[in-house]
mmCIF file of N, CA and C and ligand atoms in Angstrom:
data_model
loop_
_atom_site.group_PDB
_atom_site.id
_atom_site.type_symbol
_atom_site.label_atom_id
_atom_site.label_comp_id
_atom_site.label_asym_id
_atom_site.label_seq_id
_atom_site.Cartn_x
_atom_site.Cartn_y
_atom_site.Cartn_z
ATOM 1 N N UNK A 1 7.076 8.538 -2.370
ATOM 2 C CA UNK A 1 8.011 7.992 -3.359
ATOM 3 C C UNK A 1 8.497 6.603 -2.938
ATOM 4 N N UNK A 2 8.771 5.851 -4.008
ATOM 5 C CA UNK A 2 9.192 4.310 -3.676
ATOM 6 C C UNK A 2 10.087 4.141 -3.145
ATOM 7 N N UNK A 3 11.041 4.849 -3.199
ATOM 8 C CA UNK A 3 12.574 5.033 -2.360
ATOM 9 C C UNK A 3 12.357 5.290 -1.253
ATOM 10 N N UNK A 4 11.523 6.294 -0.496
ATOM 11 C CA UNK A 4 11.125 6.882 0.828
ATOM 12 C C UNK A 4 10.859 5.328 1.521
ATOM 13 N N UNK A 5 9.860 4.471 1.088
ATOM 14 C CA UNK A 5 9.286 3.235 1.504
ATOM 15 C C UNK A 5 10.588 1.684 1.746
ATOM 16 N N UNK A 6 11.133 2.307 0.702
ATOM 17 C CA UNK A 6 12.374 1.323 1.018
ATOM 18 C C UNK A 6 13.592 1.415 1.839
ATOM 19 N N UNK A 7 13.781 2.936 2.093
ATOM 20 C CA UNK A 7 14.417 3.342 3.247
ATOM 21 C C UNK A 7 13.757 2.867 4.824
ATOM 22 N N UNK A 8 12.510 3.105 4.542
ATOM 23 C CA UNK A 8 11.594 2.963 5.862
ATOM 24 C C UNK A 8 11.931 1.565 6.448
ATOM 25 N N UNK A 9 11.483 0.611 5.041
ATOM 26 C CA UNK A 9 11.943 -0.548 5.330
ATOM 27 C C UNK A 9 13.153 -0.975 6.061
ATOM 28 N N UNK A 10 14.323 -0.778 5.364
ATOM 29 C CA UNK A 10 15.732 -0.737 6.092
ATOM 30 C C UNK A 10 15.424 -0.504 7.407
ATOM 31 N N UNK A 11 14.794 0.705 7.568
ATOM 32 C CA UNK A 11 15.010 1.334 9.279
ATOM 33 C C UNK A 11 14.310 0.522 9.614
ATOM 34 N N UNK A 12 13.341 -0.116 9.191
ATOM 35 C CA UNK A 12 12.260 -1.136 10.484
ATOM 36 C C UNK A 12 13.038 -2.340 10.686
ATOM 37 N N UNK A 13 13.585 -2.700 9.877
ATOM 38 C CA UNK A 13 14.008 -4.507 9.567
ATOM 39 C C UNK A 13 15.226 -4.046 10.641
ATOM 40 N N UNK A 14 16.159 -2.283 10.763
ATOM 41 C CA UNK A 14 17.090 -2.534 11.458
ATOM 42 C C UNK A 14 17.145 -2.437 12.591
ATOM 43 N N UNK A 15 15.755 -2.321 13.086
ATOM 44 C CA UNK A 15 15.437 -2.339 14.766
ATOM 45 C C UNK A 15 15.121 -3.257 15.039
ATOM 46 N N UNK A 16 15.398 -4.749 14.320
ATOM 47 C CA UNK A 16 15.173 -6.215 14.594
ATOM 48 C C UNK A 16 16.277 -6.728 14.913
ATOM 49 N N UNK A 17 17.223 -6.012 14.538
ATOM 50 C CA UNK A 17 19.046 -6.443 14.311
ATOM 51 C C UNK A 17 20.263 -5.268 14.514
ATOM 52 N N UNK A 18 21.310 -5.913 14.842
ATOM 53 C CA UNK A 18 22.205 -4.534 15.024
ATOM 54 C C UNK A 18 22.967 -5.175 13.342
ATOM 55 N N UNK A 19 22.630 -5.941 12.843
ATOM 56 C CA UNK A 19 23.264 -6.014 11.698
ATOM 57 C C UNK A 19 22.660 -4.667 10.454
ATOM 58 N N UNK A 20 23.547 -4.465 9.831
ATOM 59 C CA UNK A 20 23.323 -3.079 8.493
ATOM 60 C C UNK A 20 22.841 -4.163 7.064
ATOM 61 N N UNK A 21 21.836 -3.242 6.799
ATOM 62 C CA UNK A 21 21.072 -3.485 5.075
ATOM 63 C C UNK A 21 21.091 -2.880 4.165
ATOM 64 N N UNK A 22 21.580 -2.989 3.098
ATOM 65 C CA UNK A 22 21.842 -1.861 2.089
ATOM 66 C C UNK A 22 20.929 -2.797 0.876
ATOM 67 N N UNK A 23 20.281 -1.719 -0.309
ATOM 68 C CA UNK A 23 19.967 -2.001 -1.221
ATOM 69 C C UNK A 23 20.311 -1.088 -2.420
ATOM 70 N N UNK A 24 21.483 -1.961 -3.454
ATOM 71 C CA UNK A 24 21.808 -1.129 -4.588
ATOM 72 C C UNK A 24 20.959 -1.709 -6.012
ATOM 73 N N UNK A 25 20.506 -0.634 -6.773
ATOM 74 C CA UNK A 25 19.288 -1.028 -7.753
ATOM 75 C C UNK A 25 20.473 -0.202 -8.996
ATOM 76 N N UNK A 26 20.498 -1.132 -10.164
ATOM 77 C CA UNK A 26 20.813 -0.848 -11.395
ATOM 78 C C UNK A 26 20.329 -1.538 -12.443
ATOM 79 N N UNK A 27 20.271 -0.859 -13.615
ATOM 80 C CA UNK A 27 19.437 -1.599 -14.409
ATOM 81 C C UNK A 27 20.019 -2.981 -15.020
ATOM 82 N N UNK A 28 20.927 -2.881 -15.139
ATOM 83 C CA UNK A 28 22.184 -4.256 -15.885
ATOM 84 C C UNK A 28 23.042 -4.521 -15.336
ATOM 85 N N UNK A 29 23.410 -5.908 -15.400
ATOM 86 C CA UNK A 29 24.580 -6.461 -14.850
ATOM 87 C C UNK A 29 25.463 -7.300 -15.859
ATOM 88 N N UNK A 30 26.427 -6.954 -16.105
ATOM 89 C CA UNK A 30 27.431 -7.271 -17.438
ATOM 90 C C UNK A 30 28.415 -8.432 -17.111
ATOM 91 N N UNK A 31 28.535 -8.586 -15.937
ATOM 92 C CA UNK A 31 28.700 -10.000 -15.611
ATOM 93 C C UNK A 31 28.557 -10.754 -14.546
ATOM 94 N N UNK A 32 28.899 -11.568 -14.115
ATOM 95 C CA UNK A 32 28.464 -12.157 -13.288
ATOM 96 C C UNK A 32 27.757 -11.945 -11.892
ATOM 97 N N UNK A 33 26.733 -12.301 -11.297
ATOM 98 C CA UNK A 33 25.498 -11.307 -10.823
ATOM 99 C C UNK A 33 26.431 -11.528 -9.150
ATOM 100 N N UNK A 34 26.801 -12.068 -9.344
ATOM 101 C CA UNK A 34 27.465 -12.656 -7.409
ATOM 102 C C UNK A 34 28.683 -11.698 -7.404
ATOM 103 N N UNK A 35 29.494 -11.359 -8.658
ATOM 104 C CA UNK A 35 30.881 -11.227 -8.931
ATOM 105 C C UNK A 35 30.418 -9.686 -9.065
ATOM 106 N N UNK A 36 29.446 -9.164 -9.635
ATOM 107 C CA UNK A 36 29.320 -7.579 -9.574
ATOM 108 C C UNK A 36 28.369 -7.428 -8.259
ATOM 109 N N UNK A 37 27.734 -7.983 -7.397
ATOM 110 C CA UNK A 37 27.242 -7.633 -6.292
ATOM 111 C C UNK A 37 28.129 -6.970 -5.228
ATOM 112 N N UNK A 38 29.466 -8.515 -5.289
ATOM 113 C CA UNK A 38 30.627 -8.464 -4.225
ATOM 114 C C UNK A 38 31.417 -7.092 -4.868
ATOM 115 N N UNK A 39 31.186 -6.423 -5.963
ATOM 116 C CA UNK A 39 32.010 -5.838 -6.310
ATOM 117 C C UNK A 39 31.644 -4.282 -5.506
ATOM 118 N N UNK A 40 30.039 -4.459 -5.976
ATOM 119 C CA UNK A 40 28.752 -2.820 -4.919
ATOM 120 C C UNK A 40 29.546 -3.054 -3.732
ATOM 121 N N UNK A 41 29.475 -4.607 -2.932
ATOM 122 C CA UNK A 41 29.848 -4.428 -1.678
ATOM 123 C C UNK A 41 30.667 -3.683 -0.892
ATOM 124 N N UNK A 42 31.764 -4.006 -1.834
ATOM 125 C CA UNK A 42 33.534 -3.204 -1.567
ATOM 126 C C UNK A 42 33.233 -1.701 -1.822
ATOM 127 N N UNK A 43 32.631 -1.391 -3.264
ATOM 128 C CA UNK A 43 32.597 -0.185 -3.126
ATOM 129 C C UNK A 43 31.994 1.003 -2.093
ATOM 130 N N UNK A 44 30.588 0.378 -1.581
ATOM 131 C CA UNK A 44 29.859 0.797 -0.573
ATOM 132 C C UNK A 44 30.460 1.330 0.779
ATOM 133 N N UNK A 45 31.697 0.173 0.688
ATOM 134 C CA UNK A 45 32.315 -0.016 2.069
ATOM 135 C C UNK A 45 31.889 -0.508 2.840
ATOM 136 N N UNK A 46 30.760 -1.637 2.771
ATOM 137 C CA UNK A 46 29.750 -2.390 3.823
ATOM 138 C C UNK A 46 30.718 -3.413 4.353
ATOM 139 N N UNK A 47 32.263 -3.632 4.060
ATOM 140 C CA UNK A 47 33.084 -4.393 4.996
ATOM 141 C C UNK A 47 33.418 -3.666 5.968
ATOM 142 N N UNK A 48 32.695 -2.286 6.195
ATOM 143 C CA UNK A 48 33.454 -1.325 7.657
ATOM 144 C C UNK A 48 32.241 -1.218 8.940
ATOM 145 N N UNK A 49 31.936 -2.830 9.008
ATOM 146 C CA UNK A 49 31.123 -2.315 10.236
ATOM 147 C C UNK A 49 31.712 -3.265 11.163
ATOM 148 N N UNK A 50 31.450 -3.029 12.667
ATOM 149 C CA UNK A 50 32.730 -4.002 13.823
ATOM 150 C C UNK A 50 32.494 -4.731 14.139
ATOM 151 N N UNK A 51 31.216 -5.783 13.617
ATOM 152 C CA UNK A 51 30.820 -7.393 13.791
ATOM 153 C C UNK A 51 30.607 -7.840 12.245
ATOM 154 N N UNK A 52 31.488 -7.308 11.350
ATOM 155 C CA UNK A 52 31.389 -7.766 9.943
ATOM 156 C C UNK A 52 29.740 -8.275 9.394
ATOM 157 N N UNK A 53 28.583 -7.447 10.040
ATOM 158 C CA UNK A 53 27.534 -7.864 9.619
ATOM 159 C C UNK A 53 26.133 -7.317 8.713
ATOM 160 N N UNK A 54 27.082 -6.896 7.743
ATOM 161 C CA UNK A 54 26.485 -6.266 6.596
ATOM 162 C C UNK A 54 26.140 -7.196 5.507
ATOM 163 N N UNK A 55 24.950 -6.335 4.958
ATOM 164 C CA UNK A 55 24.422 -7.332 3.934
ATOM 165 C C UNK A 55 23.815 -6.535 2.832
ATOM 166 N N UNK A 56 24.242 -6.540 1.821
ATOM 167 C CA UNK A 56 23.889 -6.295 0.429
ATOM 168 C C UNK A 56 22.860 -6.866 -0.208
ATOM 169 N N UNK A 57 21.308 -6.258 -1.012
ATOM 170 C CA UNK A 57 20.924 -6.449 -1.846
ATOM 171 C C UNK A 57 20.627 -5.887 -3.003
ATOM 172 N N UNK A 58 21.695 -6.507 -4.001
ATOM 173 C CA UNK A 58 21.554 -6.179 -5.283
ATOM 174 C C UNK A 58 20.725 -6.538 -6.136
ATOM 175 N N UNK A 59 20.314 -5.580 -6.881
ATOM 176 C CA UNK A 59 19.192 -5.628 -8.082
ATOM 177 C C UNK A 59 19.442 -5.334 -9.138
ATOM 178 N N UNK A 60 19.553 -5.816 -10.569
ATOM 179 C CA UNK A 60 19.563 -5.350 -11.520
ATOM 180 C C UNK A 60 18.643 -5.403 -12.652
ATOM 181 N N UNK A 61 17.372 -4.151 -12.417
ATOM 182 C CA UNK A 61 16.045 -4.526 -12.685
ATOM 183 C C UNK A 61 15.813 -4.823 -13.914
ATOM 184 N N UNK A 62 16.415 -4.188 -14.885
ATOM 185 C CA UNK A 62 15.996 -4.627 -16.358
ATOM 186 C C UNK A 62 16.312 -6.123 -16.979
ATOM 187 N N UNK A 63 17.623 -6.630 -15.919
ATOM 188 C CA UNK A 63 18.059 -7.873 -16.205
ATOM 189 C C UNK A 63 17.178 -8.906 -15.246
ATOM 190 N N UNK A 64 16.549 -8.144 -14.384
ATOM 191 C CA UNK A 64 15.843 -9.294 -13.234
ATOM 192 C C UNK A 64 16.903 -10.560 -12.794
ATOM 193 N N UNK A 65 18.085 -9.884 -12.504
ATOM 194 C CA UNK A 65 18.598 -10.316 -11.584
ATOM 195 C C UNK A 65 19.574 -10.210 -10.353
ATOM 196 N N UNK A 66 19.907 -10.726 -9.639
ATOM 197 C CA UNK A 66 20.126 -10.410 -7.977
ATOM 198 C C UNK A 66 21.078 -11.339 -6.851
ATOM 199 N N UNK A 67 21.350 -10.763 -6.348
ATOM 200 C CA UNK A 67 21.935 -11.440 -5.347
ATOM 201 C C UNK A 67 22.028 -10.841 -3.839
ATOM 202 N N UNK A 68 22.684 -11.624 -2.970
ATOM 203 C CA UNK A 68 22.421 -11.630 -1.520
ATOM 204 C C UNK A 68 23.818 -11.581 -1.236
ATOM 205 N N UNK A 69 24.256 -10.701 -0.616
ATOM 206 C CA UNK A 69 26.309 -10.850 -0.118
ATOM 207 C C UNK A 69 26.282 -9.989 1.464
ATOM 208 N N UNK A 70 26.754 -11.450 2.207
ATOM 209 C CA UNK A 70 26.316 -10.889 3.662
ATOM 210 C C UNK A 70 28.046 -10.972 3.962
ATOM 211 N N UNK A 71 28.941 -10.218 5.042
ATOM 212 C CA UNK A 71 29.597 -10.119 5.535
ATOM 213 C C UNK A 71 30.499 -11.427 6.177
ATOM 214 N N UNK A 72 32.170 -11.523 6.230
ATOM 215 C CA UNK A 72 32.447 -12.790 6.541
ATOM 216 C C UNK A 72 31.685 -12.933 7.949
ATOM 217 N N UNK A 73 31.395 -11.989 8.534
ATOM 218 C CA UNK A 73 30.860 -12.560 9.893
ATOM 219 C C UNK A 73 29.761 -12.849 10.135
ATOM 220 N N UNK A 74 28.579 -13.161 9.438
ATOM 221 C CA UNK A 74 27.514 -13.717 8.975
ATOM 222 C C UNK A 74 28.062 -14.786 8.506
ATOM 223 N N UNK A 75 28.836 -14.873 7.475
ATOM 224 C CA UNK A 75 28.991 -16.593 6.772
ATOM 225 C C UNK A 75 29.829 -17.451 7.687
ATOM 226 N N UNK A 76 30.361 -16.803 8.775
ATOM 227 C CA UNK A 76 30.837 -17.801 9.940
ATOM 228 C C UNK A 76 30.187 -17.827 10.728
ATOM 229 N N UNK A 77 29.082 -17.522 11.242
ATOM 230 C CA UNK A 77 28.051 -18.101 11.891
ATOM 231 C C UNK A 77 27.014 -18.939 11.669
ATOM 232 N N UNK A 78 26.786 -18.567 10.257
ATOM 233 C CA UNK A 78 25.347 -19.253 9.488
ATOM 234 C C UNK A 78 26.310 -19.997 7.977
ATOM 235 N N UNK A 79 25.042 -20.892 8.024
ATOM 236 C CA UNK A 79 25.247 -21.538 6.449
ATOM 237 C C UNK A 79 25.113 -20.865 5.387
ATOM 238 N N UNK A 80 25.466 -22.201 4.275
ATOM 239 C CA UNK A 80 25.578 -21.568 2.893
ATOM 240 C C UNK A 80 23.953 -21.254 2.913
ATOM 241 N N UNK A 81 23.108 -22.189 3.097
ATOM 242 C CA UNK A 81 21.835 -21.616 2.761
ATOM 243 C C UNK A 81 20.846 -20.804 3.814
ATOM 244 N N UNK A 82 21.577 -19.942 4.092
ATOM 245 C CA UNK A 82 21.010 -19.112 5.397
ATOM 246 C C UNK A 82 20.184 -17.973 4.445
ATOM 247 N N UNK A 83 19.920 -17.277 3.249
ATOM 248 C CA UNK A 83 19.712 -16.917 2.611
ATOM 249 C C UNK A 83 18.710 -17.307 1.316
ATOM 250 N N UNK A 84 18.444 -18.170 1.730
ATOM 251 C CA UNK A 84 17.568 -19.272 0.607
ATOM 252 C C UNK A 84 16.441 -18.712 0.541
ATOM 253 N N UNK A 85 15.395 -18.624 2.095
ATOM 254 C CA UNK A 85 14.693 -18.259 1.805
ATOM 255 C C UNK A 85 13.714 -16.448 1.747
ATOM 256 N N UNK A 86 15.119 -16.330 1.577
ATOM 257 C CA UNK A 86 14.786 -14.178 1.275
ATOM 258 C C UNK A 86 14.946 -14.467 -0.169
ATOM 259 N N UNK A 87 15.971 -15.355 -0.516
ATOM 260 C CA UNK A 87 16.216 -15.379 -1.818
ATOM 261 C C UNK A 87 14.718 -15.695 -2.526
ATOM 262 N N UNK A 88 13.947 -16.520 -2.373
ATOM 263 C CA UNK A 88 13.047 -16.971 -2.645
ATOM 264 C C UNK A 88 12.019 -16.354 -2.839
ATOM 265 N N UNK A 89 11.889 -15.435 -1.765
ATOM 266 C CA UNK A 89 10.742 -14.712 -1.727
ATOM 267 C C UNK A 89 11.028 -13.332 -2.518
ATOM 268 N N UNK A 90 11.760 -13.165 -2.804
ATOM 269 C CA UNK A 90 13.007 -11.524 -3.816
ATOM 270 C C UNK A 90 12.117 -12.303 -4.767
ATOM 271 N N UNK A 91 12.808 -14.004 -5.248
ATOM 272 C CA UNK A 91 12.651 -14.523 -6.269
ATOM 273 C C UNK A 91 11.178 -14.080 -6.925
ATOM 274 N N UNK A 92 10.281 -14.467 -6.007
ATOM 275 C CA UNK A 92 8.839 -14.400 -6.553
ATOM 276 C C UNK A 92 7.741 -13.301 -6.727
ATOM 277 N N UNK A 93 8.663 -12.107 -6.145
ATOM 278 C CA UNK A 93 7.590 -10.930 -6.308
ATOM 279 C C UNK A 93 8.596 -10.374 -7.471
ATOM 280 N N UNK A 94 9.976 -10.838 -7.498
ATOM 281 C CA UNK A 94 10.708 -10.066 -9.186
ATOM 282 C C UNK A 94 9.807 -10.521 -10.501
ATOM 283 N N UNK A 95 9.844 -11.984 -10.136
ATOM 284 C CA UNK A 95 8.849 -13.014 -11.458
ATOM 285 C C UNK A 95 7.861 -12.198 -11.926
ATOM 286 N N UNK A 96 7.691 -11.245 -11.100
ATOM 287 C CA UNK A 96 5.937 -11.249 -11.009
ATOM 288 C C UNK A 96 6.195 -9.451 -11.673
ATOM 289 N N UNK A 97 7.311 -8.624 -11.420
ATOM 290 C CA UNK A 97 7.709 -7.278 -11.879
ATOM 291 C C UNK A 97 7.734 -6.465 -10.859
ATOM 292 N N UNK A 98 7.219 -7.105 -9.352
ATOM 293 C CA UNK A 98 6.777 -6.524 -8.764
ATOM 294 C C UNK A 98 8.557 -6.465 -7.454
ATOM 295 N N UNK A 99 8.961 -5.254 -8.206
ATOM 296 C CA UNK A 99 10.047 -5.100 -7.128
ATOM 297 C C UNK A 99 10.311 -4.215 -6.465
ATOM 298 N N UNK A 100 9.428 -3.569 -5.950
ATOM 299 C CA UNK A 100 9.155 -2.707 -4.265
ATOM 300 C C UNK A 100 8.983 -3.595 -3.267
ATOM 301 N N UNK A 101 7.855 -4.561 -4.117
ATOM 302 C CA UNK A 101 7.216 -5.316 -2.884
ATOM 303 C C UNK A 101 7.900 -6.500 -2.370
ATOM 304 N N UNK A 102 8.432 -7.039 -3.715
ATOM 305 C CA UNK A 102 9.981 -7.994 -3.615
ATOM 306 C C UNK A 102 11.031 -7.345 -2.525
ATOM 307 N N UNK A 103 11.664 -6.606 -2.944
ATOM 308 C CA UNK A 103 13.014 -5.262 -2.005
ATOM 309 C C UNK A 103 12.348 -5.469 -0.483
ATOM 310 N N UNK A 104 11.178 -5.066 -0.655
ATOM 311 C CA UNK A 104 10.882 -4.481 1.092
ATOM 312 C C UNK A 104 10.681 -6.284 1.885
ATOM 313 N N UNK A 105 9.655 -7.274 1.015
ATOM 314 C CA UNK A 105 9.889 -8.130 1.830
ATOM 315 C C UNK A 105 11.338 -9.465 2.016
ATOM 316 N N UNK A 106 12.005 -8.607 1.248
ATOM 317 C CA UNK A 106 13.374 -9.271 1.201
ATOM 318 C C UNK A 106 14.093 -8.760 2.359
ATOM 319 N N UNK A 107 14.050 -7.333 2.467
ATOM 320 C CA UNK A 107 14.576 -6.228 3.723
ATOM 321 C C UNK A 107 13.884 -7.091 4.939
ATOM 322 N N UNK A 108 12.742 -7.018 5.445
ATOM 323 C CA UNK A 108 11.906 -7.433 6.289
ATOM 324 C C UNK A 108 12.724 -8.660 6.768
ATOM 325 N N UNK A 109 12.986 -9.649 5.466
ATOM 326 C CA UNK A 109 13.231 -11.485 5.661
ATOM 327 C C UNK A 109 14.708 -11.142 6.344
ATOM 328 N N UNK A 110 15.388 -10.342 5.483
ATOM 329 C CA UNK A 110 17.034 -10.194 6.035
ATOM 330 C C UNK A 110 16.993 -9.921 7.615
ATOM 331 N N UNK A 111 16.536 -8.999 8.088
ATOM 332 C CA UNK A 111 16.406 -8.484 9.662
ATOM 333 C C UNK A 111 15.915 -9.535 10.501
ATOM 334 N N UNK A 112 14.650 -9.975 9.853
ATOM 335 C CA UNK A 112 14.443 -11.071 10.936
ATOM 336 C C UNK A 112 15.591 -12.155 11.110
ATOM 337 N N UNK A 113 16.429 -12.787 10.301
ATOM 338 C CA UNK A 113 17.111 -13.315 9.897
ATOM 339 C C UNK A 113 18.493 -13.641 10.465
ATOM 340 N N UNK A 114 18.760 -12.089 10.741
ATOM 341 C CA UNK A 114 20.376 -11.723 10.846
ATOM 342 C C UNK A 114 19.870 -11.198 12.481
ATOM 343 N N UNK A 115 18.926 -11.024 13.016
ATOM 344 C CA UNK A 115 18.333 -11.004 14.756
ATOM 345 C C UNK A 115 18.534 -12.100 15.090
ATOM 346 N N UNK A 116 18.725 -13.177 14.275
ATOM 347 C CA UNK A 116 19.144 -14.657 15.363
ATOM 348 C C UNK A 116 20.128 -14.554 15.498
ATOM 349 N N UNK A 117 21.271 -14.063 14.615
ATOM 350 C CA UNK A 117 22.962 -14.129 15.095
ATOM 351 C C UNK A 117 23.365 -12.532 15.772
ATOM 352 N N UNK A 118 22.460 -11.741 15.282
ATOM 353 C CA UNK A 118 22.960 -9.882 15.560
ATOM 354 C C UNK A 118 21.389 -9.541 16.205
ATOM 355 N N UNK A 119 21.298 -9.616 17.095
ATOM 356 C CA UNK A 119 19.894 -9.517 17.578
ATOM 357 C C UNK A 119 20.305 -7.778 18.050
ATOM 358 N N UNK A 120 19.109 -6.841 18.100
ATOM 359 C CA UNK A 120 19.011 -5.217 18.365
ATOM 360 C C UNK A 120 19.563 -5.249 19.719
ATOM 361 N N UNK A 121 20.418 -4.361 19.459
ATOM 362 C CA UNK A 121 20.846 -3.865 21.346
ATOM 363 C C UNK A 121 20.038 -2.143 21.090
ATOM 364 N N UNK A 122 19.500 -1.633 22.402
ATOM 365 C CA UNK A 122 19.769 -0.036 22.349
ATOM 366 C C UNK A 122 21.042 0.513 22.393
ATOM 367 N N UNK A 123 22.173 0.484 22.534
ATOM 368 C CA UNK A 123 22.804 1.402 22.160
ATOM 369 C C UNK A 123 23.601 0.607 20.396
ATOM 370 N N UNK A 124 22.601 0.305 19.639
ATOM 371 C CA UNK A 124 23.187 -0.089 17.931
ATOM 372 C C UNK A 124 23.621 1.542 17.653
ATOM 373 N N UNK A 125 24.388 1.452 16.621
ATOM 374 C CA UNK A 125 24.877 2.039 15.875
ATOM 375 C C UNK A 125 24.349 2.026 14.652
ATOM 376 N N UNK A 126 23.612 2.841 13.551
ATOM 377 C CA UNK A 126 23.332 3.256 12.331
ATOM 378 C C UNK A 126 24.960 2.970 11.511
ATOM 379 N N UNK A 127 25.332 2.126 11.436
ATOM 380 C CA UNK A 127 26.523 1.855 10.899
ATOM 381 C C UNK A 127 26.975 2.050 9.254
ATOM 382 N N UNK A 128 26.079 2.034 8.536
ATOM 383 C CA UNK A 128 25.692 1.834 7.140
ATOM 384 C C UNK A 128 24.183 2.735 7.032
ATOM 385 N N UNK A 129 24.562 3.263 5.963
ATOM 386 C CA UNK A 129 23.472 4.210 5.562
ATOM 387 C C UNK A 129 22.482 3.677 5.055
ATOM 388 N N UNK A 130 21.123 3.822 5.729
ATOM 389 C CA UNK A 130 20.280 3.233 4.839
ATOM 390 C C UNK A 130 19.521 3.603 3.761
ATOM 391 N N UNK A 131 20.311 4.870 2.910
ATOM 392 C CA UNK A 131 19.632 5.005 1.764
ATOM 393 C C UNK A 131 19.847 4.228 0.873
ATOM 394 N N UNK A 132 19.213 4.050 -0.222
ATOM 395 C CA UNK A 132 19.530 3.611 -1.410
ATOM 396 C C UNK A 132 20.343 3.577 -2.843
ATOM 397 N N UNK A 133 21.198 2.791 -2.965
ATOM 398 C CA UNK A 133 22.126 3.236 -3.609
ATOM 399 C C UNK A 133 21.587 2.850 -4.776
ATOM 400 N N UNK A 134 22.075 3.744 -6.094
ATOM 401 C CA UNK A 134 21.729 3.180 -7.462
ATOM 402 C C UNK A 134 22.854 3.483 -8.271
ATOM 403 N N UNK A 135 22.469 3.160 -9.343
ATOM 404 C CA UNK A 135 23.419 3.636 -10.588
ATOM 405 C C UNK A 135 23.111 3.087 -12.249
ATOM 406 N N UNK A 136 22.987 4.157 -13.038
ATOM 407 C CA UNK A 136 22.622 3.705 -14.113
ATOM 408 C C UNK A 136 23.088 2.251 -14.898
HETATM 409 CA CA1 CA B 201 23.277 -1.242 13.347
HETATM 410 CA CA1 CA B 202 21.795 1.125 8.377
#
């Protein structure tokens, strides 16, 4: 199942990083795509991990569109465009319909990513669940 594969993902990308990855998939977004991402965020509770380094990717497939919302402690280490190019690459396998393969190499881009500022220790913590969240 496609979900099984995108979990997997999470778990691989999170043995690159002690930072947490979440991916929430809904079909519509009714307003603003940054403003209902930050909104999954809060609800998730992905502000409760103890190096603030959680990161959200939202999808809203029927609308094909998305966003990236990483933790204040990510955006005080890294720039505004620290995210550009996951964004980019989300960007071009969504274009295309293709959003498994988009999700997972977006997951993949995030871990490598967030290992330059949150690089894997052995004793990380599973801090954030890496299933998949959805909602109609
Ligand atoms: Ca972790
Ligand atoms: Ca996790």
């Amino acid at each position: 199942m496609q979900e099984t594969t995108l979990v997997r993902a999470i778990q691989q990308a999170e043995k690159l990083t002690s930072g947490e990855i979440r991916i929430h998939l809904e079909n519509r977004c009714k307003k603003s795509v940054t403003d209902r991402a930050t909104e999954v965020f809060y609800n998730l509770k992905m502000d409760n991990t103890k190096t603030a380094n959680g990161v959200l990717i939202y999808l809203a497939v029927k609308d094909r569109q998305f966003a990236i919302i990483g933790d204040s402690g990510i955006n005080e280490k890294a720039g505004p465009d620290f995210w550009d190019a996951t964004k980019q690459r989300l960007e071009h396998h969504f274009k295309n319909g293709h959003f498994i393969e988009g999700l997972k190499a977006g997951v993949y881009e995030a871990g490598k990513l967030l290992s330059t500022h949150y690089p894997y220790s052995i004793d990380d913590l599973d801090e954030l669940s890496n299933q998949i969240s959805t909602q109609e």
